[in-house]
């Protein structure tokens, strides 16, 4: 369905994209069920903790340099601010900023009294406090389970305060119970930007390309590549200003480093302002980068420049790439990441000649906002090998059980609190914290060398596994990893 920007709230992924958090099968089965509309979510009889979509919305918006956040909820709902702040500090570090600051977040500290009698007054007071303390160009108010359950009229309260302060005071509806899928928080953040911050373009800039990413560690590499094409990247949302975001509608195109992250904003800009959104594989690995850059070239009329650049790159890396493939041939690997990253990295690792024996994704979107199934999933499904995959919502009891049974040579993950368990099992682990890992040709070579290093020097994993006792009993390890995953289908892959 089209993105509805006339609403104050983004439609959650379960309804909009038919997203799921529970599945076990194969990549071909997942693609077939997605295309046919038959994919169903499998519930769990037992679940461990997972992420909250409020944290994703709050953490992402807090990185806008001249904005402030008011989190309307109990103080515990601001517990992840420490994580957001550490990432924001890192983002300042990689930009060479000497005078670093913390994220600008205020919590309303909803108490029992506010839950019983309403929290609108303390919300307005918190907005005034944020304005007086930080003097921001805009204030985003993120909701919580508590404020959502009691039915605080957040929009009305903020309209009154906005008129008083004279800056945008924007509600971001990301109550934790609204969606099981943490990425719905990114959609809520982008919905707020599209409806209240991005302005009608005064002019169009044919050289400008919006690049949606997390913290843009690869800025220099992207700028260098785009320079060969006569293009200028505009990175965001992190470390953008409100003024810069107002002008995102002026770009010639929008492209994203992550399909899960960028789909809502990219399609929303295209739908509302006519800025084309480039839908392609992610630029990780040679095949993914080629597709990503070619689709951008087609969108902005730079096909010849793209082909010339790619031809030169292929010639430069051919010898080193062949040597990396020789060293990694046949190594067994398990992947665990968000859906776009998981399925794209599976392709990359298979292209290295490695044997992906299982792929986890934290959730799975059966379709995208621009229509059709995820291209990274369809690309994998068209290959001869049918890779076992599951959707696990970061359920460690499933992941640890499976890793213990299949005993891969390597685990590649994208969540620090989860990846560490593979290391404790004695499995060499690579944690993809940087979204620009394996970006482009040089990044692919660097990532290949990183894998070789991890496989060569695995003493940390070996030593940890000999000294750590896992928090699961032998009873659990004797079960199938997906024992608690409920489904109408019995067509599951047996884990061996």
PDB file of N, CA and C in Angstrom, residues 318-399:
ATOM      1  N   UNK A 318      40.959  -7.876  -9.342  1.00  0.00           N
ATOM      2  CA  UNK A 318      40.784  -9.259  -9.808  1.00  0.00           C
ATOM      3  C   UNK A 318      41.736 -10.238  -9.123  1.00  0.00           C
ATOM      4  N   UNK A 319      43.022  -9.920  -9.082  1.00  0.00           N
ATOM      5  CA  UNK A 319      44.003 -10.847  -8.524  1.00  0.00           C
ATOM      6  C   UNK A 319      43.805 -11.081  -7.038  1.00  0.00           C
ATOM      7  N   UNK A 320      43.640 -10.006  -6.273  1.00  0.00           N
ATOM      8  CA  UNK A 320      43.475 -10.128  -4.828  1.00  0.00           C
ATOM      9  C   UNK A 320      42.170 -10.836  -4.473  1.00  0.00           C
ATOM     10  N   UNK A 321      41.106 -10.551  -5.227  1.00  0.00           N
ATOM     11  CA  UNK A 321      39.817 -11.192  -4.972  1.00  0.00           C
ATOM     12  C   UNK A 321      39.907 -12.698  -5.196  1.00  0.00           C
ATOM     13  N   UNK A 322      40.593 -13.118  -6.229  1.00  0.00           N
ATOM     14  CA  UNK A 322      40.753 -14.543  -6.509  1.00  0.00           C
ATOM     15  C   UNK A 322      41.501 -15.240  -5.375  1.00  0.00           C
ATOM     16  N   UNK A 323      42.508 -14.583  -4.808  1.00  0.00           N
ATOM     17  CA  UNK A 323      43.271 -15.173  -3.711  1.00  0.00           C
ATOM     18  C   UNK A 323      42.410 -15.308  -2.449  1.00  0.00           C
ATOM     19  N   UNK A 324      41.569 -14.300  -2.175  1.00  0.00           N
ATOM     20  CA  UNK A 324      40.666 -14.365  -1.020  1.00  0.00           C
ATOM     21  C   UNK A 324      39.697 -15.530  -1.179  1.00  0.00           C
ATOM     22  N   UNK A 325      39.145 -15.684  -2.365  1.00  0.00           N
ATOM     23  CA  UNK A 325      38.215 -16.787  -2.607  1.00  0.00           C
ATOM     24  C   UNK A 325      38.899 -18.138  -2.425  1.00  0.00           C
ATOM     25  N   UNK A 326      40.150 -18.236  -2.849  1.00  0.00           N
ATOM     26  CA  UNK A 326      40.879 -19.495  -2.692  1.00  0.00           C
ATOM     27  C   UNK A 326      41.029 -19.864  -1.222  1.00  0.00           C
ATOM     28  N   UNK A 327      41.313 -18.876  -0.382  1.00  0.00           N
ATOM     29  CA  UNK A 327      41.531 -19.135   1.041  1.00  0.00           C
ATOM     30  C   UNK A 327      40.227 -19.427   1.790  1.00  0.00           C
ATOM     31  N   UNK A 328      39.121 -18.896   1.294  1.00  0.00           N
ATOM     32  CA  UNK A 328      37.847 -19.053   2.009  1.00  0.00           C
ATOM     33  C   UNK A 328      36.980 -20.167   1.440  1.00  0.00           C
ATOM     34  N   UNK A 329      37.390 -20.782   0.364  1.00  0.00           N
ATOM     35  CA  UNK A 329      36.583 -21.795  -0.307  1.00  0.00           C
ATOM     36  C   UNK A 329      36.154 -22.898   0.669  1.00  0.00           C
ATOM     37  N   UNK A 330      34.835 -23.113   0.760  1.00  0.00           N
ATOM     38  CA  UNK A 330      34.294 -24.220   1.530  1.00  0.00           C
ATOM     39  C   UNK A 330      34.153 -23.976   3.019  1.00  0.00           C
ATOM     40  N   UNK A 331      34.590 -22.828   3.542  1.00  0.00           N
ATOM     41  CA  UNK A 331      34.445 -22.552   4.957  1.00  0.00           C
ATOM     42  C   UNK A 331      32.958 -22.381   5.297  1.00  0.00           C
ATOM     43  N   UNK A 332      32.536 -22.998   6.386  1.00  0.00           N
ATOM     44  CA  UNK A 332      31.115 -23.006   6.770  1.00  0.00           C
ATOM     45  C   UNK A 332      30.814 -21.803   7.658  1.00  0.00           C
ATOM     46  N   UNK A 333      29.720 -21.117   7.369  1.00  0.00           N
ATOM     47  CA  UNK A 333      29.422 -19.870   8.068  1.00  0.00           C
ATOM     48  C   UNK A 333      27.926 -19.762   8.339  1.00  0.00           C
ATOM     49  N   UNK A 334      27.577 -19.149   9.491  1.00  0.00           N
ATOM     50  CA  UNK A 334      26.199 -18.798   9.837  1.00  0.00           C
ATOM     51  C   UNK A 334      26.114 -17.287   9.913  1.00  0.00           C
ATOM     52  N   UNK A 335      25.007 -16.728   9.423  1.00  0.00           N
ATOM     53  CA  UNK A 335      24.795 -15.278   9.376  1.00  0.00           C
ATOM     54  C   UNK A 335      23.593 -14.919  10.239  1.00  0.00           C
ATOM     55  N   UNK A 336      23.711 -13.849  11.037  1.00  0.00           N
ATOM     56  CA  UNK A 336      22.586 -13.360  11.826  1.00  0.00           C
ATOM     57  C   UNK A 336      22.550 -11.845  11.845  1.00  0.00           C
ATOM     58  N   UNK A 337      21.550 -11.247  11.151  1.00  0.00           N
ATOM     59  CA  UNK A 337      21.485  -9.781  11.024  1.00  0.00           C
ATOM     60  C   UNK A 337      20.034  -9.360  10.795  1.00  0.00           C
ATOM     61  N   UNK A 338      19.829  -8.059  10.635  1.00  0.00           N
ATOM     62  CA  UNK A 338      18.540  -7.572  10.158  1.00  0.00           C
ATOM     63  C   UNK A 338      18.282  -8.116   8.766  1.00  0.00           C
ATOM     64  N   UNK A 339      17.035  -8.070   8.281  1.00  0.00           N
ATOM     65  CA  UNK A 339      16.692  -8.792   7.043  1.00  0.00           C
ATOM     66  C   UNK A 339      17.482  -8.378   5.814  1.00  0.00           C
ATOM     67  N   UNK A 340      17.624  -7.087   5.565  1.00  0.00           N
ATOM     68  CA  UNK A 340      18.359  -6.656   4.368  1.00  0.00           C
ATOM     69  C   UNK A 340      19.822  -7.047   4.467  1.00  0.00           C
ATOM     70  N   UNK A 341      20.435  -6.784   5.609  1.00  0.00           N
ATOM     71  CA  UNK A 341      21.839  -7.134   5.782  1.00  0.00           C
ATOM     72  C   UNK A 341      22.041  -8.638   5.726  1.00  0.00           C
ATOM     73  N   UNK A 342      21.172  -9.401   6.381  1.00  0.00           N
ATOM     74  CA  UNK A 342      21.352 -10.853   6.427  1.00  0.00           C
ATOM     75  C   UNK A 342      21.372 -11.450   5.030  1.00  0.00           C
ATOM     76  N   UNK A 343      20.370 -11.135   4.218  1.00  0.00           N
ATOM     77  CA  UNK A 343      20.269 -11.769   2.903  1.00  0.00           C
ATOM     78  C   UNK A 343      21.308 -11.234   1.925  1.00  0.00           C
ATOM     79  N   UNK A 344      21.733  -9.982   2.111  1.00  0.00           N
ATOM     80  CA  UNK A 344      22.802  -9.461   1.264  1.00  0.00           C
ATOM     81  C   UNK A 344      24.160 -10.044   1.647  1.00  0.00           C
ATOM     82  N   UNK A 345      24.417 -10.194   2.934  1.00  0.00           N
ATOM     83  CA  UNK A 345      25.694 -10.772   3.351  1.00  0.00           C
ATOM     84  C   UNK A 345      25.769 -12.259   3.052  1.00  0.00           C
ATOM     85  N   UNK A 346      24.635 -12.947   3.054  1.00  0.00           N
ATOM     86  CA  UNK A 346      24.640 -14.352   2.623  1.00  0.00           C
ATOM     87  C   UNK A 346      25.144 -14.438   1.185  1.00  0.00           C
ATOM     88  N   UNK A 347      24.634 -13.559   0.331  1.00  0.00           N
ATOM     89  CA  UNK A 347      25.082 -13.550  -1.066  1.00  0.00           C
ATOM     90  C   UNK A 347      26.575 -13.267  -1.155  1.00  0.00           C
ATOM     91  N   UNK A 348      27.054 -12.271  -0.391  1.00  0.00           N
ATOM     92  CA  UNK A 348      28.462 -11.909  -0.413  1.00  0.00           C
ATOM     93  C   UNK A 348      29.343 -13.080   0.021  1.00  0.00           C
ATOM     94  N   UNK A 349      28.975 -13.750   1.102  1.00  0.00           N
ATOM     95  CA  UNK A 349      29.781 -14.855   1.615  1.00  0.00           C
ATOM     96  C   UNK A 349      29.776 -16.041   0.660  1.00  0.00           C
ATOM     97  N   UNK A 350      28.639 -16.292   0.029  1.00  0.00           N
ATOM     98  CA  UNK A 350      28.576 -17.342  -0.990  1.00  0.00           C
ATOM     99  C   UNK A 350      29.459 -16.977  -2.185  1.00  0.00           C
ATOM    100  N   UNK A 351      29.487 -15.701  -2.539  1.00  0.00           N
ATOM    101  CA  UNK A 351      30.345 -15.257  -3.648  1.00  0.00           C
ATOM    102  C   UNK A 351      31.825 -15.442  -3.313  1.00  0.00           C
ATOM    103  N   UNK A 352      32.163 -15.405  -2.026  1.00  0.00           N
ATOM    104  CA  UNK A 352      33.534 -15.685  -1.595  1.00  0.00           C
ATOM    105  C   UNK A 352      33.874 -17.180  -1.694  1.00  0.00           C
ATOM    106  N   UNK A 353      32.887 -17.994  -1.997  1.00  0.00           N
ATOM    107  CA  UNK A 353      33.104 -19.434  -2.042  1.00  0.00           C
ATOM    108  C   UNK A 353      32.833 -20.123  -0.723  1.00  0.00           C
ATOM    109  N   UNK A 354      32.327 -19.392   0.259  1.00  0.00           N
ATOM    110  CA  UNK A 354      32.021 -19.973   1.557  1.00  0.00           C
ATOM    111  C   UNK A 354      30.676 -20.709   1.497  1.00  0.00           C
ATOM    112  N   UNK A 355      30.464 -21.586   2.448  1.00  0.00           N
ATOM    113  CA  UNK A 355      29.237 -22.383   2.510  1.00  0.00           C
ATOM    114  C   UNK A 355      28.370 -21.845   3.641  1.00  0.00           C
ATOM    115  N   UNK A 356      27.341 -21.063   3.294  1.00  0.00           N
ATOM    116  CA  UNK A 356      26.421 -20.529   4.311  1.00  0.00           C
ATOM    117  C   UNK A 356      25.471 -21.654   4.712  1.00  0.00           C
ATOM    118  N   UNK A 357      25.615 -22.145   5.946  1.00  0.00           N
ATOM    119  CA  UNK A 357      24.823 -23.295   6.390  1.00  0.00           C
ATOM    120  C   UNK A 357      23.542 -22.866   7.088  1.00  0.00           C
ATOM    121  N   UNK A 358      23.443 -21.583   7.447  1.00  0.00           N
ATOM    122  CA  UNK A 358      22.181 -21.077   8.016  1.00  0.00           C
ATOM    123  C   UNK A 358      22.210 -19.564   7.996  1.00  0.00           C
ATOM    124  N   UNK A 359      21.021 -18.964   7.799  1.00  0.00           N
ATOM    125  CA  UNK A 359      20.894 -17.519   7.852  1.00  0.00           C
ATOM    126  C   UNK A 359      19.750 -17.100   8.753  1.00  0.00           C
ATOM    127  N   UNK A 360      20.033 -16.312   9.773  1.00  0.00           N
ATOM    128  CA  UNK A 360      19.010 -15.721  10.642  1.00  0.00           C
ATOM    129  C   UNK A 360      18.746 -14.289  10.199  1.00  0.00           C
ATOM    130  N   UNK A 361      17.483 -13.876  10.234  1.00  0.00           N
ATOM    131  CA  UNK A 361      17.188 -12.444  10.162  1.00  0.00           C
ATOM    132  C   UNK A 361      16.289 -12.101  11.340  1.00  0.00           C
ATOM    133  N   UNK A 362      16.438 -10.877  11.860  1.00  0.00           N
ATOM    134  CA  UNK A 362      15.705 -10.520  13.081  1.00  0.00           C
ATOM    135  C   UNK A 362      14.219 -10.357  12.803  1.00  0.00           C
ATOM    136  N   UNK A 363      13.873  -9.858  11.647  1.00  0.00           N
ATOM    137  CA  UNK A 363      12.483  -9.905  11.190  1.00  0.00           C
ATOM    138  C   UNK A 363      12.549 -10.071   9.679  1.00  0.00           C
ATOM    139  N   UNK A 364      11.408 -10.085   9.025  1.00  0.00           N
ATOM    140  CA  UNK A 364      11.404 -10.203   7.562  1.00  0.00           C
ATOM    141  C   UNK A 364      10.196  -9.465   7.023  1.00  0.00           C
ATOM    142  N   UNK A 365      10.441  -8.562   6.057  1.00  0.00           N
ATOM    143  CA  UNK A 365       9.374  -7.832   5.379  1.00  0.00           C
ATOM    144  C   UNK A 365       8.994  -8.601   4.116  1.00  0.00           C
ATOM    145  N   UNK A 366       7.756  -9.050   4.045  1.00  0.00           N
ATOM    146  CA  UNK A 366       7.332  -9.842   2.885  1.00  0.00           C
ATOM    147  C   UNK A 366       7.291  -9.017   1.606  1.00  0.00           C
ATOM    148  N   UNK A 367       7.198  -7.706   1.739  1.00  0.00           N
ATOM    149  CA  UNK A 367       7.232  -6.836   0.563  1.00  0.00           C
ATOM    150  C   UNK A 367       7.821  -5.499   0.970  1.00  0.00           C
ATOM    151  N   UNK A 368       8.068  -4.653  -0.006  1.00  0.00           N
ATOM    152  CA  UNK A 368       8.617  -3.328   0.249  1.00  0.00           C
ATOM    153  C   UNK A 368       7.570  -2.261  -0.065  1.00  0.00           C
ATOM    154  N   UNK A 369       7.825  -1.046   0.403  1.00  0.00           N
ATOM    155  CA  UNK A 369       6.868   0.038   0.170  1.00  0.00           C
ATOM    156  C   UNK A 369       6.737   0.383  -1.307  1.00  0.00           C
ATOM    157  N   UNK A 370       7.768   0.101  -2.097  1.00  0.00           N
ATOM    158  CA  UNK A 370       7.665   0.379  -3.527  1.00  0.00           C
ATOM    159  C   UNK A 370       7.024  -0.781  -4.276  1.00  0.00           C
ATOM    160  N   UNK A 371       6.608  -1.837  -3.555  1.00  0.00           N
ATOM    161  CA  UNK A 371       5.949  -2.979  -4.184  1.00  0.00           C
ATOM    162  C   UNK A 371       6.926  -4.104  -4.441  1.00  0.00           C
ATOM    163  N   UNK A 372       6.421  -5.333  -4.466  1.00  0.00           N
ATOM    164  CA  UNK A 372       7.260  -6.481  -4.749  1.00  0.00           C
ATOM    165  C   UNK A 372       7.994  -6.984  -3.525  1.00  0.00           C
ATOM    166  N   UNK A 373       8.557  -8.170  -3.635  1.00  0.00           N
ATOM    167  CA  UNK A 373       9.315  -8.786  -2.546  1.00  0.00           C
ATOM    168  C   UNK A 373      10.712  -8.188  -2.480  1.00  0.00           C
ATOM    169  N   UNK A 374      11.380  -8.324  -1.347  1.00  0.00           N
ATOM    170  CA  UNK A 374      12.742  -7.801  -1.227  1.00  0.00           C
ATOM    171  C   UNK A 374      13.664  -8.385  -2.290  1.00  0.00           C
ATOM    172  N   UNK A 375      14.384  -7.516  -2.988  1.00  0.00           N
ATOM    173  CA  UNK A 375      15.232  -7.965  -4.091  1.00  0.00           C
ATOM    174  C   UNK A 375      16.362  -8.861  -3.612  1.00  0.00           C
ATOM    175  N   UNK A 376      16.877  -8.617  -2.400  1.00  0.00           N
ATOM    176  CA  UNK A 376      17.973  -9.455  -1.900  1.00  0.00           C
ATOM    177  C   UNK A 376      17.502 -10.883  -1.656  1.00  0.00           C
ATOM    178  N   UNK A 377      16.250 -11.053  -1.229  1.00  0.00           N
ATOM    179  CA  UNK A 377      15.693 -12.389  -1.009  1.00  0.00           C
ATOM    180  C   UNK A 377      15.459 -13.096  -2.335  1.00  0.00           C
ATOM    181  N   UNK A 378      14.884 -12.377  -3.298  1.00  0.00           N
ATOM    182  CA  UNK A 378      14.627 -12.977  -4.611  1.00  0.00           C
ATOM    183  C   UNK A 378      15.930 -13.350  -5.303  1.00  0.00           C
ATOM    184  N   UNK A 379      16.949 -12.527  -5.134  1.00  0.00           N
ATOM    185  CA  UNK A 379      18.247 -12.814  -5.750  1.00  0.00           C
ATOM    186  C   UNK A 379      18.816 -14.130  -5.212  1.00  0.00           C
ATOM    187  N   UNK A 380      18.738 -14.337  -3.912  1.00  0.00           N
ATOM    188  CA  UNK A 380      19.220 -15.587  -3.319  1.00  0.00           C
ATOM    189  C   UNK A 380      18.380 -16.773  -3.760  1.00  0.00           C
ATOM    190  N   UNK A 381      17.062 -16.567  -3.841  1.00  0.00           N
ATOM    191  CA  UNK A 381      16.160 -17.665  -4.188  1.00  0.00           C
ATOM    192  C   UNK A 381      16.354 -18.154  -5.618  1.00  0.00           C
ATOM    193  N   UNK A 382      16.887 -17.310  -6.490  1.00  0.00           N
ATOM    194  CA  UNK A 382      17.105 -17.692  -7.879  1.00  0.00           C
ATOM    195  C   UNK A 382      18.364 -18.532  -8.075  1.00  0.00           C
ATOM    196  N   UNK A 383      19.201 -18.604  -7.057  1.00  0.00           N
ATOM    197  CA  UNK A 383      20.420 -19.402  -7.170  1.00  0.00           C
ATOM    198  C   UNK A 383      20.102 -20.878  -6.954  1.00  0.00           C
ATOM    199  N   UNK A 384      21.016 -21.729  -7.376  1.00  0.00           N
ATOM    200  CA  UNK A 384      20.778 -23.175  -7.308  1.00  0.00           C
ATOM    201  C   UNK A 384      20.658 -23.668  -5.875  1.00  0.00           C
ATOM    202  N   UNK A 385      21.498 -23.169  -4.984  1.00  0.00           N
ATOM    203  CA  UNK A 385      21.509 -23.643  -3.602  1.00  0.00           C
ATOM    204  C   UNK A 385      20.324 -23.091  -2.828  1.00  0.00           C
ATOM    205  N   UNK A 386      19.640 -23.955  -2.085  1.00  0.00           N
ATOM    206  CA  UNK A 386      18.510 -23.539  -1.256  1.00  0.00           C
ATOM    207  C   UNK A 386      18.990 -23.467   0.197  1.00  0.00           C
ATOM    208  N   UNK A 387      19.267 -22.269   0.665  1.00  0.00           N
ATOM    209  CA  UNK A 387      19.914 -22.073   1.961  1.00  0.00           C
ATOM    210  C   UNK A 387      18.884 -22.114   3.092  1.00  0.00           C
ATOM    211  N   UNK A 388      19.144 -22.869   4.157  1.00  0.00           N
ATOM    212  CA  UNK A 388      18.247 -22.847   5.320  1.00  0.00           C
ATOM    213  C   UNK A 388      18.262 -21.473   5.978  1.00  0.00           C
ATOM    214  N   UNK A 389      17.084 -20.935   6.267  1.00  0.00           N
ATOM    215  CA  UNK A 389      16.981 -19.621   6.896  1.00  0.00           C
ATOM    216  C   UNK A 389      15.896 -19.645   7.956  1.00  0.00           C
ATOM    217  N   UNK A 390      15.954 -18.672   8.829  1.00  0.00           N
ATOM    218  CA  UNK A 390      14.901 -18.508   9.831  1.00  0.00           C
ATOM    219  C   UNK A 390      14.775 -17.036  10.174  1.00  0.00           C
ATOM    220  N   UNK A 391      13.657 -16.704  10.815  1.00  0.00           N
ATOM    221  CA  UNK A 391      13.408 -15.360  11.321  1.00  0.00           C
ATOM    222  C   UNK A 391      13.275 -15.510  12.828  1.00  0.00           C
ATOM    223  N   UNK A 392      14.202 -14.897  13.573  1.00  0.00           N
ATOM    224  CA  UNK A 392      14.321 -15.271  14.987  1.00  0.00           C
ATOM    225  C   UNK A 392      14.100 -14.139  15.978  1.00  0.00           C
ATOM    226  N   UNK A 393      13.974 -12.887  15.530  1.00  0.00           N
ATOM    227  CA  UNK A 393      13.727 -11.778  16.446  1.00  0.00           C
ATOM    228  C   UNK A 393      14.764 -11.728  17.568  1.00  0.00           C
ATOM    229  N   UNK A 394      16.006 -12.050  17.244  1.00  0.00           N
ATOM    230  CA  UNK A 394      17.114 -12.031  18.202  1.00  0.00           C
ATOM    231  C   UNK A 394      16.878 -12.962  19.395  1.00  0.00           C
ATOM    232  N   UNK A 395      16.245 -14.090  19.162  1.00  0.00           N
ATOM    233  CA  UNK A 395      16.007 -15.056  20.232  1.00  0.00           C
ATOM    234  C   UNK A 395      17.268 -15.890  20.448  1.00  0.00           C
ATOM    235  N   UNK A 396      18.013 -15.553  21.486  1.00  0.00           N
ATOM    236  CA  UNK A 396      19.303 -16.198  21.710  1.00  0.00           C
ATOM    237  C   UNK A 396      19.185 -17.696  21.956  1.00  0.00           C
ATOM    238  N   UNK A 397      18.093 -18.135  22.576  1.00  0.00           N
ATOM    239  CA  UNK A 397      17.983 -19.567  22.857  1.00  0.00           C
ATOM    240  C   UNK A 397      17.915 -20.379  21.560  1.00  0.00           C
ATOM    241  N   UNK A 398      17.316 -19.810  20.510  1.00  0.00           N
ATOM    242  CA  UNK A 398      17.286 -20.493  19.218  1.00  0.00           C
ATOM    243  C   UNK A 398      18.661 -20.465  18.547  1.00  0.00           C
ATOM    244  N   UNK A 399      19.278 -19.281  18.571  1.00  0.00           N
ATOM    245  CA  UNK A 399      20.538 -19.094  17.853  1.00  0.00           C
ATOM    246  C   UNK A 399      21.660 -19.920  18.471  1.00  0.00           C
TER     247      UNK A 399
END
